[in-house]
Short mmCIF file of C-alpha atoms in Angstrom, two decimals:
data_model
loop_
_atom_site.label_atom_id
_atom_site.label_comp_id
_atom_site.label_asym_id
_atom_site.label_seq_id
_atom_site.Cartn_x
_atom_site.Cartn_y
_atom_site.Cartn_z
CA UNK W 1 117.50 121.64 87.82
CA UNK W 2 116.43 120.29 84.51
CA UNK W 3 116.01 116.95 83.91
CA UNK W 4 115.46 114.45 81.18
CA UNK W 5 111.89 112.95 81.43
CA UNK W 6 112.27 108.98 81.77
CA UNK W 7 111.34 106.76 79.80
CA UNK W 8 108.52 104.93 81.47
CA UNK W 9 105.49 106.08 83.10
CA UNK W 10 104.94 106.56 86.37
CA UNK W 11 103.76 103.91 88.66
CA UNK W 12 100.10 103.77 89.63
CA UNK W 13 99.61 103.63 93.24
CA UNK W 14 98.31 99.71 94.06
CA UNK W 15 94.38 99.75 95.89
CA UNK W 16 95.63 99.93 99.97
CA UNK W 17 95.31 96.22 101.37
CA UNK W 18 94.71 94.89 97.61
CA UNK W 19 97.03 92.35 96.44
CA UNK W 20 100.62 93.18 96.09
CA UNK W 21 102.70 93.17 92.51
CA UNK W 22 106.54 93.36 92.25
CA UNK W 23 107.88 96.69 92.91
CA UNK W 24 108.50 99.30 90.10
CA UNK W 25 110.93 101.23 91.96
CA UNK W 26 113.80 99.49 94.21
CA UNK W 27 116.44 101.84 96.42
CA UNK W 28 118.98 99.63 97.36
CA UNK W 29 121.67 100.46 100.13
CA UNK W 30 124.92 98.77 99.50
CA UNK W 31 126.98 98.33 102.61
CA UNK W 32 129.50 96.55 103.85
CA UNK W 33 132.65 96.49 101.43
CA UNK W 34 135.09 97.32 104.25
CA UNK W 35 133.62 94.53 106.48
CA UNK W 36 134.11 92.30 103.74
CA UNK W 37 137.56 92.90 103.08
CA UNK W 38 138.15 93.25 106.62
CA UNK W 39 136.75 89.45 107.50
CA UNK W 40 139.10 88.62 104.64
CA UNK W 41 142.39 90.59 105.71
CA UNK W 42 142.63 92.67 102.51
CA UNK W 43 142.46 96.12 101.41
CA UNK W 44 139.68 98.47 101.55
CA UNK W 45 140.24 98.95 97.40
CA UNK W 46 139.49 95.19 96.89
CA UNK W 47 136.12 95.00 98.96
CA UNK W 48 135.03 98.34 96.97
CA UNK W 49 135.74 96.36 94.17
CA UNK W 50 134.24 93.42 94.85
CA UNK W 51 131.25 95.75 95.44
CA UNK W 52 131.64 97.01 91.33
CA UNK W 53 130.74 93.23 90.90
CA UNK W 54 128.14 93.10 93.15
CA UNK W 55 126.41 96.31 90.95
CA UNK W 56 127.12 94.69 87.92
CA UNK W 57 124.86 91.20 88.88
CA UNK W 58 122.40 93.08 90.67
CA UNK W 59 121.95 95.62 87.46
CA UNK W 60 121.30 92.95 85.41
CA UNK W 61 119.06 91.06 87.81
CA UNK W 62 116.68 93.75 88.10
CA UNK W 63 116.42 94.29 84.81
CA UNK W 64 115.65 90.41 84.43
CA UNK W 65 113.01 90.33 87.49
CA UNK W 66 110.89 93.40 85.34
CA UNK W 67 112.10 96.09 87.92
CA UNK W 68 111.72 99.62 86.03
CA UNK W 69 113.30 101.80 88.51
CA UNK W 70 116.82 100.74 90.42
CA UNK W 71 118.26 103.44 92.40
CA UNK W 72 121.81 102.51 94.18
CA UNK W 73 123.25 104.63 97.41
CA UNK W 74 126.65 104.28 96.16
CA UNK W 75 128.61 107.33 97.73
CA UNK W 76 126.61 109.40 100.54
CA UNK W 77 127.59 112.90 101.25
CA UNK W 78 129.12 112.34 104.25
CA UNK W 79 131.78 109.67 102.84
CA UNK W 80 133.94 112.94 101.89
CA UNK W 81 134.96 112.71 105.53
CA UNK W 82 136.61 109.42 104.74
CA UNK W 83 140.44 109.06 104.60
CA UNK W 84 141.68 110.73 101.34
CA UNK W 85 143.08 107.35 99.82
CA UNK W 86 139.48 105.74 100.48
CA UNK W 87 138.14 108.31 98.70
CA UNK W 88 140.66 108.38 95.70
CA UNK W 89 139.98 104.64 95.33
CA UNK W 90 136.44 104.98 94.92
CA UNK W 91 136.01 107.55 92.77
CA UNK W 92 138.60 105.72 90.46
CA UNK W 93 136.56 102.64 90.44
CA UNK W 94 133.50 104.75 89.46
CA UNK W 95 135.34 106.25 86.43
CA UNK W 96 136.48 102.73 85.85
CA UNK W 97 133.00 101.66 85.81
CA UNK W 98 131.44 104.18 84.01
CA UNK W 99 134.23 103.53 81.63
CA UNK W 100 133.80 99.80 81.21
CA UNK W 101 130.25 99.52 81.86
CA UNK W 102 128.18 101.82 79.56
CA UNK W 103 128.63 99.76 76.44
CA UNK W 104 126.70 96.71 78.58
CA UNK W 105 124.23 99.16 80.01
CA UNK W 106 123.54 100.20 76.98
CA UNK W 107 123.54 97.04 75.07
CA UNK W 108 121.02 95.74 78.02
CA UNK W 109 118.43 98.70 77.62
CA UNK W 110 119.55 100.27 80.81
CA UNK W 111 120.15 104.01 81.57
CA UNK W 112 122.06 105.43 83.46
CA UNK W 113 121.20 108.93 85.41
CA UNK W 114 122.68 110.24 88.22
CA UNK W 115 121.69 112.40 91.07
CA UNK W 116 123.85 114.20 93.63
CA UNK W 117 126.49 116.86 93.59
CA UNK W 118 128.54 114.85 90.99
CA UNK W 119 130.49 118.40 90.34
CA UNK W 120 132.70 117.50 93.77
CA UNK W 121 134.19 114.39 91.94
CA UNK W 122 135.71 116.88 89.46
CA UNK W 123 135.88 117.39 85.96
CA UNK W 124 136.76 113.94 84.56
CA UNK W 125 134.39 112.15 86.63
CA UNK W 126 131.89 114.26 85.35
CA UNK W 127 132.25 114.07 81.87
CA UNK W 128 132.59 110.46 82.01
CA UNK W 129 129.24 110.55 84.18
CA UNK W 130 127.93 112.63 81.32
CA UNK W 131 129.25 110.25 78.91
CA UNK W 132 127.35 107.77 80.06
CA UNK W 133 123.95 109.66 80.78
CA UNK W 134 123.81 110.83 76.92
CA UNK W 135 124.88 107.08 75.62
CA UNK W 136 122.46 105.53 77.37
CA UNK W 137 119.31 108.21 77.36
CA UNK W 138 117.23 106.38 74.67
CA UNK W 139 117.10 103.00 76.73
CA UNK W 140 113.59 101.81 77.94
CA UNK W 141 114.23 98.38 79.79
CA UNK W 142 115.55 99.57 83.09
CA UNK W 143 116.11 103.11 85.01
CA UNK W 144 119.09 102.64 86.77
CA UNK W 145 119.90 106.17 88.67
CA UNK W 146 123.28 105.90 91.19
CA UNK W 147 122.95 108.38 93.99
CA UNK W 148 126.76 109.65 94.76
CA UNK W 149 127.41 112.63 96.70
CA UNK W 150 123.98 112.46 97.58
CA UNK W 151 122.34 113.15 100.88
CA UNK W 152 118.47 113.47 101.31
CA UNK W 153 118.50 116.31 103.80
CA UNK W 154 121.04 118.50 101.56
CA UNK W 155 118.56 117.83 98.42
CA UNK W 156 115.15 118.73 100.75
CA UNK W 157 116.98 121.65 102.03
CA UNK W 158 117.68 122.34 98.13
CA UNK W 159 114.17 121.95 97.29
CA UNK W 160 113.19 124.88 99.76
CA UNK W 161 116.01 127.13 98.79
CA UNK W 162 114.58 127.21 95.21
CA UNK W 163 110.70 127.83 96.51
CA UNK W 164 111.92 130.45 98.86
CA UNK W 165 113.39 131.93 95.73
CA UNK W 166 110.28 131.97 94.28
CA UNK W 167 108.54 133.68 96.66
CA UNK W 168 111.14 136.25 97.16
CA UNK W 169 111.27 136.99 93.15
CA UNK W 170 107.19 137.51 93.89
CA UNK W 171 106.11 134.46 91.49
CA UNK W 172 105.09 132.33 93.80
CA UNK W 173 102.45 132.59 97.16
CA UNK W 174 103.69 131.14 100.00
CA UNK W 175 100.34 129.16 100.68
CA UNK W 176 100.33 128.10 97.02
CA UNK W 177 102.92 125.45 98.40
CA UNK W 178 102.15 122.21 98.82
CA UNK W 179 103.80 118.68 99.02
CA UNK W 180 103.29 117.87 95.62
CA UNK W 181 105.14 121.04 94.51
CA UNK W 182 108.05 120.17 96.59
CA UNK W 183 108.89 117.30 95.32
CA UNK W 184 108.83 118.59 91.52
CA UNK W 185 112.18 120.28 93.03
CA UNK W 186 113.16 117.30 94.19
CA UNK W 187 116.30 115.72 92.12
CA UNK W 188 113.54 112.18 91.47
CA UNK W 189 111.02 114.71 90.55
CA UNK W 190 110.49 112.52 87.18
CA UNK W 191 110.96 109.21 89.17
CA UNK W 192 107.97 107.58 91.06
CA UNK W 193 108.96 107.06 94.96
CA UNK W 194 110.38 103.59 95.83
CA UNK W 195 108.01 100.67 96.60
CA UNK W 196 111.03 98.72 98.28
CA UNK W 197 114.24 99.53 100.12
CA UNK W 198 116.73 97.66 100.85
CA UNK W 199 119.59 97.32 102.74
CA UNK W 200 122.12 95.18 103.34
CA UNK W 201 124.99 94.07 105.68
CA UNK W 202 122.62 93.80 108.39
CA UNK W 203 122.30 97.51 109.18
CA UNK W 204 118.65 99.01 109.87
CA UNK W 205 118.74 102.58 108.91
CA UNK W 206 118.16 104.65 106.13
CA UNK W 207 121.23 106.81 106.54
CA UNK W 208 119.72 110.31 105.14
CA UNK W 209 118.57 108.09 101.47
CA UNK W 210 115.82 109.22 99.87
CA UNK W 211 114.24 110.40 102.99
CA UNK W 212 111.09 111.82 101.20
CA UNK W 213 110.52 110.04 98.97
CA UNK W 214 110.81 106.82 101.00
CA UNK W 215 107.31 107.84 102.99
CA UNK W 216 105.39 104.75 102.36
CA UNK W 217 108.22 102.35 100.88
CA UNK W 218 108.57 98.85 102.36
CA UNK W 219 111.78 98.07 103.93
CA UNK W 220 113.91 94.40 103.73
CA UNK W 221 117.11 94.37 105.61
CA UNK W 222 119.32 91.65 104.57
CA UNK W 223 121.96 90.27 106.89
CA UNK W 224 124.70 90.04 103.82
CA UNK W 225 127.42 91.99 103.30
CA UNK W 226 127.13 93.25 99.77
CA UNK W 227 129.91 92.40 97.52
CA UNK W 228 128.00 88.81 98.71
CA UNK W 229 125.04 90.17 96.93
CA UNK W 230 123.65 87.62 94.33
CA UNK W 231 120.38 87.98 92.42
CA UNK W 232 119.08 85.35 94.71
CA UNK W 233 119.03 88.17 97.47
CA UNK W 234 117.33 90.41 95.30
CA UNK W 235 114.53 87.54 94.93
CA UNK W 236 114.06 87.20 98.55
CA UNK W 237 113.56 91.10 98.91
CA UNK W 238 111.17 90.94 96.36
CA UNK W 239 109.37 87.97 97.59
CA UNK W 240 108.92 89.59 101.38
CA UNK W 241 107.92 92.49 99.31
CA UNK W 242 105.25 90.72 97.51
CA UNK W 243 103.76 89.45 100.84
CA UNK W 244 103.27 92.94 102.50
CA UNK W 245 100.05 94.54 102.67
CA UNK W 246 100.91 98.24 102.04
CA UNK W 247 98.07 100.29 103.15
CA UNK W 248 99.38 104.22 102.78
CA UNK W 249 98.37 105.68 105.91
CA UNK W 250 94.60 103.95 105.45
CA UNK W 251 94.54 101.88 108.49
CA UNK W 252 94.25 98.31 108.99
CA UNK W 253 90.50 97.72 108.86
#
């Protein structure tokens, strides 16, 4: 797959046990719209909604706390299984959003990218995702990339398909593999890995994000549900974050 180079350069690994800056790259797992319109006796539609909000404070409060990378889990492989009117709603909320929402990315040096089989939405989705892409490719202030359709095993498994390829077509040894290589196929392969996860409605999983490239992130779980988010939540992510000691497999002495 070929991608755009971003527009920032990658982040420099901090000295293991050193002190701690703010992250350059936050994954952020948004869960709990159902719950919340559940706990408030409405529709499914309305909590997804309320969760378009939530994206649209967070967006902007990353790119005011100096965050250059913002990746959002917004649609997972596996939410195909949901019920088909689930599924129509949210996929009409992300055209709506791409639709509404590009001129203020844009305006706000943000852009847009993103990653996962965005082909299954269909055709309009995808333009308007391409729409969007190409609008706001020359912005510098923020990397926001939304993962939907996206599953971390499916783009590993991806990764090895097209090295296997390679060493079938004979341009490639086998031992000439390595893990560096790998993740060049990877659909981040431009992206540095995430300093910081997070997750919210109180879940503590990863549920198959970013699975490699989440080897030596720090992880906040947040007990909100997250059209609650605010950008005060973000802080207090960021503030745990700045009081870990991330050592990268070094040890502790």
């Amino acid at each position: 797959m070929s991608v755009a180079p971003l527009n920032q350069p990658l982040a420099v690994m901090p000295e293991p046990g050193g002190p701690q800056p703010s992250p350059l790259h936050v994954g952020l797992i948004m869960d709990g719209n159902r719950r919340w319109a559940k706990a408030r006796g409405l529709p499914r539609a309305l909590g997804h909604k309320a969760g378009v909000d939530a994206v649209r404070r967070t967006v902007q409060a990353a790119a005011d706390s100096g965050i250059g990378w913002l990746t959002l889990f917004a649609f997972s492989s596996e939410n195909w299984q949901r019920s088909a009117d689930e599924v129509r709603d949210l996929t009409g909320l992300l055209r709506i959003y791409l639709r509404r929402e590009v001129g203020t990315l844009a305006k706000n040096g943000v852009r847009l990218r993103v990653i996962g089989e965005r082909h299954r939405f269909g055709p309009e989705t995808v333009a308007a995702i391409e729409a969007a892409e190409a609008e706001t490719a020359g912005n510098t202030r923020l990397n926001l990339t939304v993962a939907l359709s996206y599953g971390a095993r499916a783009e590993i498994a991806g990764a090895a398909r097209s090295l296997a390829a390679e060493v079938a077509a004979g341009r490639l040894a086998p031992d000439a593999i390595n893990e560096a290589m790998l993740a060049r196929h990877l659909a981040t392969q431009d992206m540095p890995d995430p300093d910081l996860i997070i997750r919210t409605s109180g879940e503590q999983r990863l549920s198959n994000f970013l699975l490699w490239q989440a080897a030596y992130a720090e992880f906040v779980f947040l007990d909100v549900l997250w059209p609650d988010f605010e950008a005060a939540h973000l802080d207090q992510a960021l503030a745990e974050y700045r009081r870990r000691v991330r050592r990268f497999g070094v040890g502790s002495s």
